[in-house]
Amino acid sequence: MGRPPCCDKIGVKKGPWTPEEDIILVSYIQENGPGNWRSVPTNTGLLRCSKSCRLRWTNYLRPGIKRGNFTDQEEKMIIHLQALLGNRWAAIASYLPQRTDNDIKNYWNTHLKKKLSNIQGNSSSDQENRYRSRGSNSSSSSETAVCKGQWERRLQTDIHMAKQALCDALSLDNKSVNLPQLSSSIVSRKPSSISTNPSAKTDQKLILPPPQTNQSTITYASSAENIARLLPNWINKIQKSSQTSSESISTTQTQNSFDGRFPSPPSEGFDKQFGYHNYSNISDVSQSVSPEATSLFQDESNPGANTEKAQLLPLSFLEKWLLDDANAQENDQDNLMNLSLEESNGLF
DNA sequence: AACGCCAGCAACCGCAGATGG
DNA sequence: GCCATCTGCGGTTGCTGGCGT
């Protein structure tokens, strides 16, 4: 029946997000919480569609996101989970809470796929295709014609192989890899394209206990960086415009390891002026933005006329919110540590 | 220095399930 | 039960920077 577009295409900005837009979005979500994305563009004045806002938040701005290189453990997890779950990136991402499905998907497509094909040769691509064909979106018409019984037999075979591979991997690093318990619902689930269960998609979310994270990783640091990355750039831009002759701040530095669109940590000049130190340290984040910076932030975070809320948000709220998030995650991780690897193996 | 190629990644698109009236 | 709308997901696109020629 023709689904209406998620937003009016006219006047909707597309393409990369600017730090200004990020700040506005984060500020709004901080106050109102994620969700109700439809109202985000109108309430913030952002010239973005609701989907774009949601995506930006979930894939980039959301606290607790780890960016940068994938560790060997994460890589192994992805490989085996992909074998187990297919291209259900959201489900895979639920095992790696610090990674977004988009990130994992990109990493798979750009690194792991090649890596695996190099290692395994053509035989693996056959298997890969088999798993891929089970994906909800990629099922061909002939694939969906596979009857339930045939499909389940094949799935059992696949799962047996995947379990084997997973056990192998676990035996290699069972001291460091915290694999979530794999409930039996994984092995009984059908791909949504075949499933007769209308709630098949919801089912995905029931599969697992809260996934475990790498204990050695401080989730806050990355989430703080997500936001903190914006601030120096934001302030730099302000300074640049108001003090174009100043040499103290390098606005043309190329980026640190995270994202080329954001500047590297500010130069000495910034450091002196705003007390910027090192955003990788949680306490430094909260100390790093001086009242001057905060006021600048407040003044400039409102390019649009409809961003009163964002304008009124003190930066300290933002920091507190991030800190609370970090603490909560830390507690979660403590709880999760009690889940032993043996429990997950026992399910096989 | 200029150009083209390629890899990586952020963002978009469209589909499908969930939800509420 | 139907319909409209919202949200989540996976596939794909296109921009950008690095590298080789």
XYZ file of C-alpha atoms (C1' of nucleotides) in Angstrom:
390
model
C 0.000 0.000 0.000
C 2.901 2.275 -0.232
C 4.590 3.204 2.913
C 4.919 6.927 3.485
C 8.418 8.253 3.759
C 9.765 8.555 7.258
C 10.154 12.232 6.725
C 9.548 14.989 4.292
C 12.437 14.717 1.902
C 12.333 18.408 1.178
C 14.535 20.352 3.522
C 15.972 17.270 5.132
C 19.694 17.312 5.407
C 21.645 14.236 4.418
C 25.207 13.193 4.639
C 27.718 13.292 7.459
C 26.715 14.738 10.758
C 28.422 17.833 12.033
C 29.618 18.221 15.614
C 26.995 20.897 16.074
C 24.246 18.497 15.139
C 25.695 15.848 17.397
C 25.694 18.189 20.343
C 22.113 19.156 19.751
C 21.032 15.563 19.447
C 22.924 14.405 22.509
C 21.594 17.273 24.547
C 18.070 16.520 23.553
C 18.354 12.823 24.269
C 20.004 13.525 27.551
C 16.944 15.409 28.618
C 14.251 13.343 26.998
C 15.839 9.985 26.646
C 16.128 7.987 23.466
C 12.935 7.072 21.737
C 10.095 8.943 20.121
C 12.442 9.662 17.292
C 9.696 11.122 15.239
C 9.605 14.171 17.437
C 13.343 14.632 17.668
C 13.821 16.685 14.500
C 10.937 18.997 15.272
C 11.886 19.448 18.896
C 15.535 20.030 18.232
C 15.355 21.948 15.014
C 17.647 19.445 13.377
C 17.126 19.209 9.662
C 17.386 15.448 9.829
C 14.813 12.764 9.535
C 13.932 10.722 12.567
C 15.667 7.657 11.272
C 18.836 9.535 10.720
C 18.726 10.814 14.286
C 18.132 7.370 15.686
C 20.894 5.884 13.619
C 23.320 8.569 14.579
C 22.536 7.986 18.214
C 22.660 4.217 18.200
C 25.695 3.898 15.999
C 27.802 6.726 17.169
C 26.699 8.905 20.034
C 25.197 6.400 22.405
C 27.234 6.016 25.580
C 29.128 2.797 25.950
C 30.146 2.446 22.371
C 33.641 1.272 21.804
C 35.270 2.280 18.591
C 38.537 1.539 16.988
C 40.204 -1.752 16.357
C 38.506 -4.992 17.145
C 40.384 -7.259 19.487
C 41.199 -10.827 18.637
C 38.583 -11.965 21.102
C 35.943 -9.802 19.543
C 36.954 -11.021 16.144
C 36.585 -14.625 17.169
C 33.266 -13.922 18.765
C 31.999 -12.300 15.613
C 33.196 -15.085 13.396
C 31.574 -17.770 15.458
C 28.428 -15.873 16.150
C 28.083 -15.134 12.487
C 28.367 -18.823 11.805
C 25.787 -19.475 14.459
C 23.337 -16.688 13.799
C 23.973 -15.700 10.218
C 23.913 -12.072 9.206
C 21.804 -11.049 12.113
C 24.044 -8.283 13.170
C 21.802 -6.965 15.863
C 21.793 -10.344 17.552
C 25.543 -10.590 17.209
C 25.924 -7.087 18.554
C 23.972 -8.088 21.615
C 26.930 -10.245 22.553
C 29.259 -7.329 22.081
C 27.399 -4.526 23.788
C 30.134 -2.058 23.135
C 29.888 -2.565 19.427
C 27.071 -1.536 17.210
C 25.515 -3.808 14.677
C 26.614 -1.429 11.976
C 30.163 -1.536 13.209
C 30.175 -5.301 13.336
C 28.590 -5.545 9.938
C 31.161 -3.219 8.441
C 33.959 -5.077 10.124
C 32.657 -8.348 8.841
C 32.247 -7.098 5.318
C 35.565 -5.328 5.140
C 37.861 -7.518 7.200
C 36.555 -10.837 8.347
C 34.953 -11.971 5.139
C 38.209 -11.570 3.300
C 40.171 -13.021 6.132
C 38.024 -16.110 6.253
C 37.985 -16.601 2.534
C 41.751 -16.338 2.485
C 42.062 -18.901 5.222
C 39.416 -21.314 4.173
C 39.275 -20.901 0.447
C 36.303 -21.743 -1.639
C 34.861 -24.342 0.648
C 34.106 -21.744 3.215
C 32.300 -19.558 0.791
C 29.903 -22.384 0.167
C 29.147 -22.555 3.820
C 29.030 -18.831 4.076
C 26.485 -18.724 1.335
C 24.435 -21.299 3.080
C 24.352 -19.264 6.242
C 23.771 -16.114 4.309
C 20.805 -17.567 2.593
C 19.250 -18.018 5.986
C 19.314 -14.335 6.633
C 15.949 -12.666 6.760
C 16.571 -10.288 3.912
C 18.621 -12.386 1.656
C 16.456 -15.410 1.336
C 15.665 -16.136 -2.237
C 12.275 -17.347 -3.258
C 13.623 -20.806 -3.745
C 15.150 -20.689 -0.328
C 11.922 -19.790 1.318
C 10.358 -22.727 -0.416
C 12.436 -25.083 1.647
C 10.036 -26.936 3.815
C 10.204 -26.694 7.534
C 11.485 -30.182 8.122
C 14.283 -29.893 5.628
C 15.265 -26.550 6.926
C 15.382 -27.666 10.511
C 17.499 -30.691 9.678
C 19.909 -28.498 7.832
C 19.920 -25.996 10.619
C 20.703 -28.687 13.146
C 23.636 -29.769 11.064
C 24.841 -26.235 10.743
C 24.453 -25.580 14.407
C 26.315 -28.705 15.275
C 29.196 -27.497 13.160
C 28.999 -24.046 14.602
C 28.933 -25.362 18.129
C 31.957 -27.415 17.377
C 33.766 -24.393 16.068
C 32.647 -22.320 18.984
C 33.835 -24.880 21.483
C 37.156 -24.971 19.715
C 37.468 -21.252 20.001
C 36.463 -21.288 23.619
C 38.977 -23.891 24.465
C 41.596 -21.565 23.081
C 40.738 -18.614 25.212
C 38.317 -19.778 27.775
C 40.084 -17.752 30.350
C 39.510 -14.489 28.684
C 36.479 -14.847 26.508
C 33.273 -14.388 28.371
C 30.760 -16.012 26.197
C 27.174 -15.489 27.064
C 24.988 -18.411 27.750
C 23.466 -19.660 24.614
C 19.973 -20.664 25.322
C 18.186 -23.379 23.499
C 16.067 -20.779 21.805
C 18.983 -20.080 19.542
C 19.006 -23.509 18.106
C 15.299 -23.708 17.713
C 14.844 -20.371 16.088
C 14.012 -20.085 12.441
C 14.949 -17.256 10.180
C 12.289 -14.638 10.110
C 11.720 -15.082 6.432
C 10.681 -18.639 6.966
C 9.248 -18.525 10.384
C 5.569 -18.952 10.853
C 5.796 -17.274 14.173
C 4.754 -13.654 13.803
C 6.896 -12.712 16.742
C 10.005 -14.243 15.298
C 11.796 -10.952 15.320
C 10.976 -10.329 18.922
C 12.290 -13.762 19.561
C 15.728 -12.553 18.680
C 15.743 -10.444 21.745
C 14.831 -13.338 23.979
C 17.691 -15.430 22.974
C 20.223 -14.371 25.379
C 20.913 -13.299 28.825
C 22.523 -9.916 28.953
C 25.668 -10.324 26.970
C 28.912 -10.053 28.722
C 31.562 -7.587 27.991
C 35.252 -7.709 28.083
C 36.062 -6.981 31.660
C 39.229 -5.228 30.838
C 37.458 -2.585 28.840
C 36.286 0.582 30.445
C 33.104 1.368 28.656
C 32.859 4.870 29.897
C 36.073 5.963 28.383
C 34.806 5.320 24.943
C 31.451 6.827 25.576
C 32.991 9.869 27.081
C 35.190 10.131 24.091
C 32.176 10.012 21.881
C 30.893 13.143 23.451
C 34.127 14.706 24.491
C 35.432 14.451 20.984
C 32.741 16.848 20.036
C 33.515 19.421 22.601
C 37.037 20.421 21.707
C 36.101 20.563 18.100
C 33.070 22.552 18.940
C 35.055 25.000 20.959
C 37.821 25.093 18.448
C 35.368 26.111 15.807
C 34.068 28.863 17.960
C 37.529 30.090 18.654
C 38.485 29.832 15.087
C 35.649 32.017 14.065
C 36.204 34.540 16.778
C 39.947 34.494 16.856
C 40.994 33.664 13.390
C 44.388 35.165 13.964
C 45.131 33.010 16.965
C 47.846 30.498 16.497
C 47.330 28.801 19.803
C 44.784 26.287 18.653
C 45.376 23.878 15.895
C 42.114 23.231 14.150
C 43.657 21.400 11.295
C 45.105 18.560 13.207
C 44.169 15.284 11.791
C 42.382 12.893 13.919
C 43.262 10.437 16.550
C 42.421 6.810 16.094
C 38.706 7.235 16.307
C 37.255 9.226 13.556
C 38.761 11.349 10.892
C 35.908 13.762 11.007
C 36.842 14.932 14.448
C 39.945 16.728 15.445
C 42.615 15.280 17.559
C 42.786 16.441 21.137
C 43.329 20.113 21.279
C 46.680 21.647 21.226
C 48.524 23.227 24.051
C 46.702 26.435 23.523
C 43.406 24.808 24.114
C 44.790 22.986 27.051
C 45.865 26.178 28.686
C 42.719 27.970 27.974
C 40.163 25.339 28.820
C 41.986 22.898 30.955
C 41.819 20.167 28.433
C 43.957 17.218 29.373
C 43.182 13.788 28.234
C 39.725 12.589 27.495
C 40.617 9.012 27.887
C 40.523 9.560 31.580
C 37.081 9.768 33.012
C 37.876 12.324 35.628
C 39.616 14.459 33.130
C 36.507 14.698 31.091
C 34.562 16.226 33.871
C 37.369 18.568 34.698
C 38.270 19.465 31.237
C 35.516 21.806 30.339
C 35.829 25.081 32.052
C 32.977 27.435 32.730
C 34.076 29.418 29.737
C 33.806 26.398 27.571
C 30.501 25.471 29.069
C 29.057 28.830 28.360
C 30.331 28.689 24.867
C 28.777 25.322 24.499
C 25.486 26.600 25.718
C 25.567 29.613 23.548
C 26.503 27.882 20.405
C 24.574 24.692 20.676
C 21.519 26.401 19.472
C 21.934 27.267 15.862
C 18.282 26.707 15.229
C 15.384 28.591 16.694
C 13.753 25.474 18.105
C 16.525 24.240 20.284
C 15.673 25.863 23.546
C 16.068 22.667 25.472
C 19.454 22.000 24.089
C 20.472 25.520 24.755
C 19.487 25.377 28.361
C 21.284 22.174 29.162
C 24.275 22.710 31.346
C 27.233 20.675 30.362
C 27.513 19.275 33.854
C 24.308 17.353 33.259
C 25.880 15.769 30.281
C 28.883 14.736 32.250
C 26.842 13.396 35.118
C 24.710 11.425 32.759
C 27.729 9.847 31.196
C 29.255 9.087 34.557
C 26.056 7.472 35.769
C 25.961 5.387 32.668
C 29.493 4.276 33.237
C 28.793 3.260 36.792
C 25.734 1.328 35.817
C 27.633 -0.550 33.185
C 30.380 -1.317 35.597
C 27.886 -2.878 37.977
C 26.347 -4.883 35.205
C 29.714 -6.220 34.285
C 30.378 -7.265 37.860
C 27.174 -9.225 37.871
C 27.898 -10.786 34.571
C 31.272 -11.947 35.689
C 29.544 -14.590 37.719
C 28.391 -16.356 34.630
C 30.893 -19.022 34.017
C 32.033 -20.417 30.788
C 31.084 -23.855 31.948
C 27.475 -22.850 32.057
C 27.517 -21.890 28.443
C 29.312 -25.028 27.451
C 26.780 -27.059 29.354
C 24.102 -25.910 27.022
C 25.663 -27.750 24.173
C 52.203 17.044 -8.315
C 48.380 14.830 -10.412
C 45.660 11.109 -11.093
C 43.309 6.786 -10.372
C 42.288 2.913 -7.539
C 40.850 0.861 -3.444
C 39.561 0.009 1.410
C 37.050 1.509 5.261
C 33.246 3.393 7.279
C 29.238 6.503 8.118
C 24.920 7.038 6.550
C 20.889 5.993 3.716
C 17.202 3.008 1.951
C 13.638 -0.096 2.087
C 11.485 -3.888 4.250
C 9.184 -6.039 8.043
C 7.670 -6.536 12.787
C 5.620 -4.064 16.768
C 2.355 -1.161 18.583
C -1.583 1.637 19.397
C -6.035 3.569 18.069
C -9.270 -7.500 12.861
C -7.728 -3.496 10.311
C -4.994 0.328 9.496
C -1.513 3.860 10.272
C 2.559 4.835 12.368
C 6.825 3.882 14.697
C 10.927 1.342 15.263
C 14.533 -2.051 14.275
C 17.218 -4.405 11.097
C 20.192 -5.703 7.202
C 21.804 -4.517 2.609
C 23.740 -1.077 -0.002
C 25.653 3.323 -1.325
C 28.773 6.922 -1.570
C 32.210 9.792 0.605
C 36.896 10.155 2.247
C 41.613 9.276 2.943
C 45.562 6.418 1.945
C 48.444 4.454 -1.363
C 50.610 3.389 -5.694
C 51.843 4.846 -10.281
